[in-house]
XYZ file of C-alpha atoms in Angstrom:
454
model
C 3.657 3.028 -13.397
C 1.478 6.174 -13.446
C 1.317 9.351 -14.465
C 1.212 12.667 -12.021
C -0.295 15.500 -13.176
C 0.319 18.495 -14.934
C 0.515 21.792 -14.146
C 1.826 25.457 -15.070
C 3.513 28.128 -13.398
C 3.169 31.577 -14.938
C 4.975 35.028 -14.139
C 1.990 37.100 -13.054
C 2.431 40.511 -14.228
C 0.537 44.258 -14.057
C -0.364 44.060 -10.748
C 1.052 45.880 -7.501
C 0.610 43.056 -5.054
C 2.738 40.753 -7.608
C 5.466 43.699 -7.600
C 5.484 43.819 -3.799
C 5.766 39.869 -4.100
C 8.930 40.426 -6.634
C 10.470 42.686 -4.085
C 10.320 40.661 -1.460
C 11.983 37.670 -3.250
C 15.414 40.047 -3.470
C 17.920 37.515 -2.026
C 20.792 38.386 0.326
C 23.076 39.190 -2.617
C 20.207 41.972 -3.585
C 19.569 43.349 -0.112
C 23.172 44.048 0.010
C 23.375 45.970 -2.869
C 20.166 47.686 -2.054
C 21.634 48.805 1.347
C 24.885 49.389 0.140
C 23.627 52.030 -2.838
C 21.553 53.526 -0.259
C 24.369 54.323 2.599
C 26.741 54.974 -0.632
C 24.292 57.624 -1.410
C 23.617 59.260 1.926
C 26.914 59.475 2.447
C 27.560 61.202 -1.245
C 25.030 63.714 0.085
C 26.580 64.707 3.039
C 30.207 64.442 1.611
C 28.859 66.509 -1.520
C 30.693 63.944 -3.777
C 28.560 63.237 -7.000
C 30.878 60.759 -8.113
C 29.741 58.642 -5.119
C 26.027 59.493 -5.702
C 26.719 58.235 -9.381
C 27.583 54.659 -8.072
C 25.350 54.542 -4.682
C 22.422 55.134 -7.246
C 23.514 52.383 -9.463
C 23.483 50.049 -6.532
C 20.597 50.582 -5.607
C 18.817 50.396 -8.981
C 20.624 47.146 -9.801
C 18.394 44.630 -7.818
C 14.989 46.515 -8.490
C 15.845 46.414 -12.092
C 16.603 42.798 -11.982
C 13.048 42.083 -9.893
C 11.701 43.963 -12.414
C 13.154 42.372 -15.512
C 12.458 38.621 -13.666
C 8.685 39.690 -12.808
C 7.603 40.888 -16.177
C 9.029 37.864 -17.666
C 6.263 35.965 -19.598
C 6.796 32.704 -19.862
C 5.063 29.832 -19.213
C 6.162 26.125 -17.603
C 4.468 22.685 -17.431
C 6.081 19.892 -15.249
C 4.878 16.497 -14.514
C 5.923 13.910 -12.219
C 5.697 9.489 -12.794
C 6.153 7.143 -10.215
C 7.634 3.794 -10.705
C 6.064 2.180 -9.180
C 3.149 3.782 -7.553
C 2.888 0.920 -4.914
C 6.420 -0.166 -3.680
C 6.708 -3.033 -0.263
C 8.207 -1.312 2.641
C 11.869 -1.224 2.891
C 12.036 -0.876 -1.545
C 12.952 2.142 -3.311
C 10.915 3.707 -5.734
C 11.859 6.247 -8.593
C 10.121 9.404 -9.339
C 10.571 10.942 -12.687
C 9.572 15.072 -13.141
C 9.621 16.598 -16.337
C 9.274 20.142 -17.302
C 8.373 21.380 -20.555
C 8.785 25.557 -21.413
C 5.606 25.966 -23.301
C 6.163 29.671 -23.702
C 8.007 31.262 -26.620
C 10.965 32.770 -24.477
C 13.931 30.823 -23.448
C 13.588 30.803 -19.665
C 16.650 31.591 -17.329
C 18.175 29.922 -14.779
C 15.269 27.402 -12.807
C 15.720 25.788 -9.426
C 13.356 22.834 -9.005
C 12.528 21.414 -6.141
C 9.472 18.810 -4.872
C 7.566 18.399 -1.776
C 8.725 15.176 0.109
C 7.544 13.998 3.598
C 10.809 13.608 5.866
C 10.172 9.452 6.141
C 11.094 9.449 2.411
C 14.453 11.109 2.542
C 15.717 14.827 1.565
C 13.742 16.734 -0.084
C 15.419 17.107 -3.757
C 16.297 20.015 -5.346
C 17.458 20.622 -8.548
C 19.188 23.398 -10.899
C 18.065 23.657 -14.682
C 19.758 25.790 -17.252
C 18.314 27.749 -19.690
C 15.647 26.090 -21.431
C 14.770 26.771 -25.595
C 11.173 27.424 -26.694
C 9.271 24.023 -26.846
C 12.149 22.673 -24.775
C 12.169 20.100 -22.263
C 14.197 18.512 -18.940
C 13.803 15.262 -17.339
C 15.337 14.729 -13.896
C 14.626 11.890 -11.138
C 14.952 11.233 -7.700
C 14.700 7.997 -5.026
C 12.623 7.393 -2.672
C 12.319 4.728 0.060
C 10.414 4.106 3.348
C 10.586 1.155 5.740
C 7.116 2.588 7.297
C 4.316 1.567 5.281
C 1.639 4.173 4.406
C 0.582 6.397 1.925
C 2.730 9.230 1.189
C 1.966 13.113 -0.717
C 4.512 13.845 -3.151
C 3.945 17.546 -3.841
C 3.205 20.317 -5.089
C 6.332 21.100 -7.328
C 7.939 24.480 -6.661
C 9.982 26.678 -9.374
C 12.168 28.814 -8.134
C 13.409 31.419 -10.630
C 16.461 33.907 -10.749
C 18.313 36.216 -12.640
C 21.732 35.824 -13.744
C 23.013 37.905 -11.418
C 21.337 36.119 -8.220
C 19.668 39.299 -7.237
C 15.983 38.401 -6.877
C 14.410 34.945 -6.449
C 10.890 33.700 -7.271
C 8.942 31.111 -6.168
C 6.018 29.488 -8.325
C 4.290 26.240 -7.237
C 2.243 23.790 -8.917
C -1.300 22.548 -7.600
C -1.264 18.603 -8.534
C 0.353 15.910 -6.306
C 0.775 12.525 -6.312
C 0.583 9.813 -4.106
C 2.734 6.878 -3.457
C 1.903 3.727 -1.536
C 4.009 1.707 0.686
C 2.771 -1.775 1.122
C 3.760 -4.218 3.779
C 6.691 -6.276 3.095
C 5.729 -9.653 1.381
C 7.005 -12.895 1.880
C 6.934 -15.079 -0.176
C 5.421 -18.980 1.176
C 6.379 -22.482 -0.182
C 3.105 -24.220 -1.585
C 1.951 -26.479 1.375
C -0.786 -28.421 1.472
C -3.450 -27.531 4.857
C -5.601 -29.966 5.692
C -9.191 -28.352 5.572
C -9.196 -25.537 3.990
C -11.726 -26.226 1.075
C -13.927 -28.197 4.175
C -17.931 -28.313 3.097
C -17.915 -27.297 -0.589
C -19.432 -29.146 -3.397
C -20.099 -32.438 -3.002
C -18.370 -32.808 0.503
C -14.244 -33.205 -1.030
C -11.881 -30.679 -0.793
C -11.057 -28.968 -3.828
C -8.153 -26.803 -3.623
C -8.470 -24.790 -7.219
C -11.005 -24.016 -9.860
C -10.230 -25.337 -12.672
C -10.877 -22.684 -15.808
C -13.497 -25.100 -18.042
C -13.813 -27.879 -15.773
C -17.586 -28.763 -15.695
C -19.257 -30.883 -12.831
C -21.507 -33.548 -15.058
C -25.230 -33.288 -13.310
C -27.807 -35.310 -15.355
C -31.557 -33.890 -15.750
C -33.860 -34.221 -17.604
C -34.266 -33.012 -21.276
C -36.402 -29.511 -21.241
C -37.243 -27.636 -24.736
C -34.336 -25.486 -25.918
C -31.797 -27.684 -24.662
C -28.533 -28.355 -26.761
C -28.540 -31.937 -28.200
C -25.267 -31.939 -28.145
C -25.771 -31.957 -23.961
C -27.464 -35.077 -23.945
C -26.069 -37.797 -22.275
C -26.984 -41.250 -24.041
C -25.529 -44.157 -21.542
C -27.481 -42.169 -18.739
C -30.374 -41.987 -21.781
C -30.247 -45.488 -22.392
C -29.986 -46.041 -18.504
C -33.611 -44.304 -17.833
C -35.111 -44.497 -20.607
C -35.688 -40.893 -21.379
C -33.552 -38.162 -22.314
C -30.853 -36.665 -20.020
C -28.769 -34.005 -20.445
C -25.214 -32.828 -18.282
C -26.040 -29.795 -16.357
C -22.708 -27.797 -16.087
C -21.914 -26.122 -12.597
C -19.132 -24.003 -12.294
C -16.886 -25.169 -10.145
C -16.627 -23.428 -6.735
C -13.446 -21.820 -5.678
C -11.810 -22.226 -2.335
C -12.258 -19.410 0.132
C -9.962 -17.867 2.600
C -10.619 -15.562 5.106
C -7.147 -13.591 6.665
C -7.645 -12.416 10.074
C -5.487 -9.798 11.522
C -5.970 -8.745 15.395
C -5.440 -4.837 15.647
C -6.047 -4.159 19.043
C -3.675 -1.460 20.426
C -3.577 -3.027 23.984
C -2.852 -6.801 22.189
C 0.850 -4.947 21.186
C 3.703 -3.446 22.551
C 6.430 -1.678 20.782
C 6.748 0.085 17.422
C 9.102 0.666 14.330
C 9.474 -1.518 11.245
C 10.608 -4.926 13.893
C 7.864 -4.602 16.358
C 5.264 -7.493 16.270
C 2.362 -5.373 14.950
C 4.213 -4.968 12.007
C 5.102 -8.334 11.418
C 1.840 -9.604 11.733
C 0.688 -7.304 9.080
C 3.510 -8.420 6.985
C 2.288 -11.721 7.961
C -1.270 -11.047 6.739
C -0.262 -9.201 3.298
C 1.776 -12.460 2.504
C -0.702 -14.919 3.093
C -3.395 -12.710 1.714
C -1.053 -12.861 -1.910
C -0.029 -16.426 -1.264
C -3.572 -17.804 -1.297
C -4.873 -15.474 -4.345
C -1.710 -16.834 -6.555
C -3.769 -20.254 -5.621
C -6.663 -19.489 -7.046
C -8.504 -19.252 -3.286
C -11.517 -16.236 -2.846
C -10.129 -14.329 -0.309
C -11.161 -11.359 2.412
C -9.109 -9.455 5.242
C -10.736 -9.693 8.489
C -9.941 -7.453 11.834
C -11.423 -7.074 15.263
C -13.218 -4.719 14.735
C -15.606 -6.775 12.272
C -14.671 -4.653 9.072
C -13.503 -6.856 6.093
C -12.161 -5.907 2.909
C -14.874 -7.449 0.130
C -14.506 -7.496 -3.747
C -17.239 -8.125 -5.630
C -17.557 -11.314 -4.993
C -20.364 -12.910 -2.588
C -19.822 -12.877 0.924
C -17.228 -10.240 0.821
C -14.463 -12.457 -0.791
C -12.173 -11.196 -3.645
C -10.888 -13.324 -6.313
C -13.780 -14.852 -7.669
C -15.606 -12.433 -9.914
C -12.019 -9.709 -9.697
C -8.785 -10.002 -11.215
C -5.783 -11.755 -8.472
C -3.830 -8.448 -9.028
C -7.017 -5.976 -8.370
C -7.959 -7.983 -5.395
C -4.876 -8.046 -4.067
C -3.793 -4.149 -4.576
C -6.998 -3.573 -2.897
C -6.025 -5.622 0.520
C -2.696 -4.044 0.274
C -3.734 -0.673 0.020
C -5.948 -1.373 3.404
C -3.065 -3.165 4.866
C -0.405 0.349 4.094
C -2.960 2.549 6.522
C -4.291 -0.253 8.643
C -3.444 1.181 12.551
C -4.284 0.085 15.717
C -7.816 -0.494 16.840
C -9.271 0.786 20.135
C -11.203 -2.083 20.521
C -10.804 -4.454 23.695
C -11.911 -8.046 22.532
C -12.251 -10.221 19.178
C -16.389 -10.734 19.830
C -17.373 -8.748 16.699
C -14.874 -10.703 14.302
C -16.518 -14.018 15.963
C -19.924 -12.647 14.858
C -18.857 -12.093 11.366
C -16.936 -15.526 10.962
C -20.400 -17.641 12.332
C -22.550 -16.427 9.883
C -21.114 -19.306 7.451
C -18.586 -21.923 6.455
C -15.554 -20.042 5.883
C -13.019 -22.584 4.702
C -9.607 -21.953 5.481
C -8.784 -19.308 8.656
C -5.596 -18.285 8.939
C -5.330 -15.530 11.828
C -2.733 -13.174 13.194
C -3.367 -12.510 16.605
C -1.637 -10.179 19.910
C -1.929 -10.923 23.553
C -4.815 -12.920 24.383
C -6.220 -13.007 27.921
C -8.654 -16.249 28.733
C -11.578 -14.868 27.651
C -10.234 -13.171 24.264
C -8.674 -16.891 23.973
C -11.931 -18.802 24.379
C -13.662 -16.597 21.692
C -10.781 -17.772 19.472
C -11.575 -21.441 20.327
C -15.269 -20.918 18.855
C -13.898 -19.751 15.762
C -12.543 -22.889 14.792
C -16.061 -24.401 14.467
C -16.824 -22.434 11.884
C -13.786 -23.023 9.360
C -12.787 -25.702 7.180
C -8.683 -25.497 8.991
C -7.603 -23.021 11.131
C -3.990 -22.012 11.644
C -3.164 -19.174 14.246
C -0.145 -17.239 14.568
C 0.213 -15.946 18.311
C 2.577 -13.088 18.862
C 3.507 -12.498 22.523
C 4.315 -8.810 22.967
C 6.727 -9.618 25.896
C 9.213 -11.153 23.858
C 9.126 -9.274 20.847
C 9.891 -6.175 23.260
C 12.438 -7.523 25.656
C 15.810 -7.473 24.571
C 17.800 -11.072 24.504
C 20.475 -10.516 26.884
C 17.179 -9.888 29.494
C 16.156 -12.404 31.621
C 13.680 -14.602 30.299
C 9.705 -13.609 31.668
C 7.574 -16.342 32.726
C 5.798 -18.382 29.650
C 3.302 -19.922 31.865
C 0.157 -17.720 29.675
C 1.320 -18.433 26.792
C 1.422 -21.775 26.662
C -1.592 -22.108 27.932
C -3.070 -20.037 25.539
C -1.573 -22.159 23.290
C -2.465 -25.261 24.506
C -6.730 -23.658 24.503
C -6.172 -23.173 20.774
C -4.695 -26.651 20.110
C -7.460 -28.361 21.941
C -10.110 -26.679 20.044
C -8.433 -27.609 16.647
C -6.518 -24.935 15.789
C -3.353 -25.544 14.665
C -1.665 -22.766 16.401
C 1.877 -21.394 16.696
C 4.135 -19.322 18.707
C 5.656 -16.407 16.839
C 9.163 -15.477 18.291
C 11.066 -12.253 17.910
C 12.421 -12.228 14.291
C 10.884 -15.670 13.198
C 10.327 -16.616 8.995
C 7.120 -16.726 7.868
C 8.022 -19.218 5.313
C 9.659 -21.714 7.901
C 6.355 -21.177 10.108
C 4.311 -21.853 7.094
C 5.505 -24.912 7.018
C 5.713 -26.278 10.408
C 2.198 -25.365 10.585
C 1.826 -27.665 7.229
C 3.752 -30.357 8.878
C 1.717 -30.201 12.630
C -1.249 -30.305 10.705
C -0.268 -33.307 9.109
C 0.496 -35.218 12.143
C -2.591 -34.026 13.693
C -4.358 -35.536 10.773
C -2.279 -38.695 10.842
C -2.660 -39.437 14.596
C -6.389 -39.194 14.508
C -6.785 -41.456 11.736
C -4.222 -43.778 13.717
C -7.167 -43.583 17.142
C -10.031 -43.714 14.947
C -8.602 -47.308 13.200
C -7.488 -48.875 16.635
């Protein structure tokens, strides 16, 4: 949770433009009297009837007086707002809190409340306080929810003051907002096992966590300074001089998340159009693999990853799980479409070293974009793509089906190269995907061991 800002609202007073201002916040109530002492009083004048001048005048005087009274007013108002929470999934509700505190000495009258809301959140609230004491305060709270992810203004809050007899209204505003993040929807994955994905770190096996204090024992030789307690005595006794274990820290899996953005690689949009299901897609893997202790950085087309402080761009190893991931999922609530036409500059940044695991959420992909996806897999410990064909995400069930000839073979390109690469359908389960990938993998494994011992 976290805390909006603070502000004040003040009646201005002692100048003419803030009268004018006054005047112009009569309300319809006001007007009418206004223009109902008025014609009460032209008429008195031409009728000769004082009686009727007595109560035109008093007409008209009753709404200036009330401005009046309302804009001279001193009084002074703090309000605050708190989100809970300040990052919510798509599709979630979140609950904002305002609070307004009279830090004046004068009871205030009658205050309308209301906050700034884009329309994708819902209404905009409003609110009616009653009087409120000296040092007083009011709490009120409102809902928000948004199945479009993004990142939302809340503000400024606006006071809207009256008299008691609704004659004039004022308007005050405040000049902090907040903001409030919707993240992709997560799902969450079963803990499978893919083959590769710590491929070419430390001594050649593949170590799927870091264990916090294990040490790798690496003899050396004794050098002044050195703890005795290091030294290693069968390896001592073995050489004949003294040896000592060198600790290494052991190295943490890595993970790189690729997410194709390319406008033309999608069709459709909304909260169930494949774009946004591959960014789903990406957010949940992205949080899967931190929870496992893997370094991990968001890749798109375009080349631009999302680094930590870690080396090489990958977050997890030197950050908190929970920093590194609000970070990725802040980039993943604004991430939009790309203009860009082919995957060549994410292939650049994915050769420039072993990557370990790949897991990559790709669009339409002609021959060529497909054969620059088949080079990526040389460069990662596993690779497991998720291909989302825009036709059938688009074309409603009842329709008769297109032809799946480039998709298979697009398929079939990947598969040969060593991806293990799936279809995505229209409304498909990460989780159950997650797994079948798990499974193919698997029998890939097993039926190359099965050639290799024949």
């Amino acid at each position: 949770m976290t805390t909006g800002g603070t502000g004040h609202a003040e009646a201005d007073q002692g100048d003419k433009g803030g009268m004018r201002t006054a005047l112009a916040g009569l309300s319809t109530r006001g007007r009418s009297f206004f223009a109902a002492g008025i014609a009460a009083a032209i008429c008195a004048y031409v009728l000769g009837q004082s009686d009727l001048l007595r109560v035109g005048l008093l007409l008209a005087a009753l709404p200036l007086i009330c401005a009046t009274v309302l804009f001279r007013t001193r009084y002074r108002v703090a309000g605050s707002r708190r989100l809970s929470p300040a990052r919510v999934p798509a599709g979630s509700e979140a609950r904002v809190h305002l609070r307004m505190d009279n830090v004046s000495r004068l009871p205030t009258g009658l205050l309308m409340l209301q906050d700034q809301v884009p329309y994708v959140l819902g209404p905009r609230p409003r609110f009616v306080l009653d009087r409120v004491e000296p040092g007083g305060r009011r709490e009120v709270s409102y809902r928000v929810r948004s199945d479009l992810r993004g990142r939302y203004p809340l503000g400024p809050l606006q006071l809207r003051l009256t008299d008691p007899f609704g004659m004039c209204e004022l308007t005050r505003s405040f000049s902090t907002y907040d903001t409030l993040t919707v993240i992709p929807r997560v799902e969450p994955l079963s803990p499978v096992r893919l083959s590769g994905e710590a491929k070419g770190y430390g001594e050649g096996r593949q170590r799927a966590l870091a264990l916090a204090g294990e040490d790798d024992v690496i003899p050396r030789g004794y050098r002044y300074g050195d703890d005795l307690r290091r030294v290693h005595w069968r390896l001592t006794a073995r050489y004949g001089e003294l040896m000592v274990r060198r600790e290494e820290q052991p190295q943490r899996s890595r993970c790189t998340v690729l997410l194709d953005t390319r406008g033309l690689a999608f069709q459709g949009a909304g909260p169930d159009s494949a774009f946004e299901w591959a960014v789903s897609g990406a957010a949940s893997v992205l949080v899967h693999m931190l929870e496992r202790g893997f370094s991990v950085r968001l890749l798109t087309d375009t080349g631009n990853s999302v680094p930590g402080e870690g080396a090489d761009g990958f977050a997890g190893a030197n950050q908190e799980s929970a920093d590194a991931a609000g970070l990725m999922m802040d980039t993943l609530a604004v991430i939009d479409h790309s203009d860009g036409t082919g995957l060549s500059r994410a292939y650049d940044v994915l050769r420039g070293g072993n990557e370990g695991l790949l897991v990559a959420f790709f669009g339409d992909l002609d021959e060529e974009q497909a054969a620059v996806v088949a080079r990526m897999r040389q460069r990662s410990g596993g690779a497991v793509a998720f291909l989302l064909d825009s036709d059938t995400w688009v074309r409603e069930p009842s329709d008769v089906p297109g032809p799946l000839d480039r998709s298979g073979e697009r398929l079939r390109m990947l598969r040969e190269a060593g991806w293990t690469a799936l279809s995505v359908p229209r409304g498909a389960s990460l989780n159950e995907l997650w797994g079948q990938a798990d499974r193919e993998r698997t029998g890939i494994g097993a039926a190359g061991i099965g050639e290799g011992s024949s």
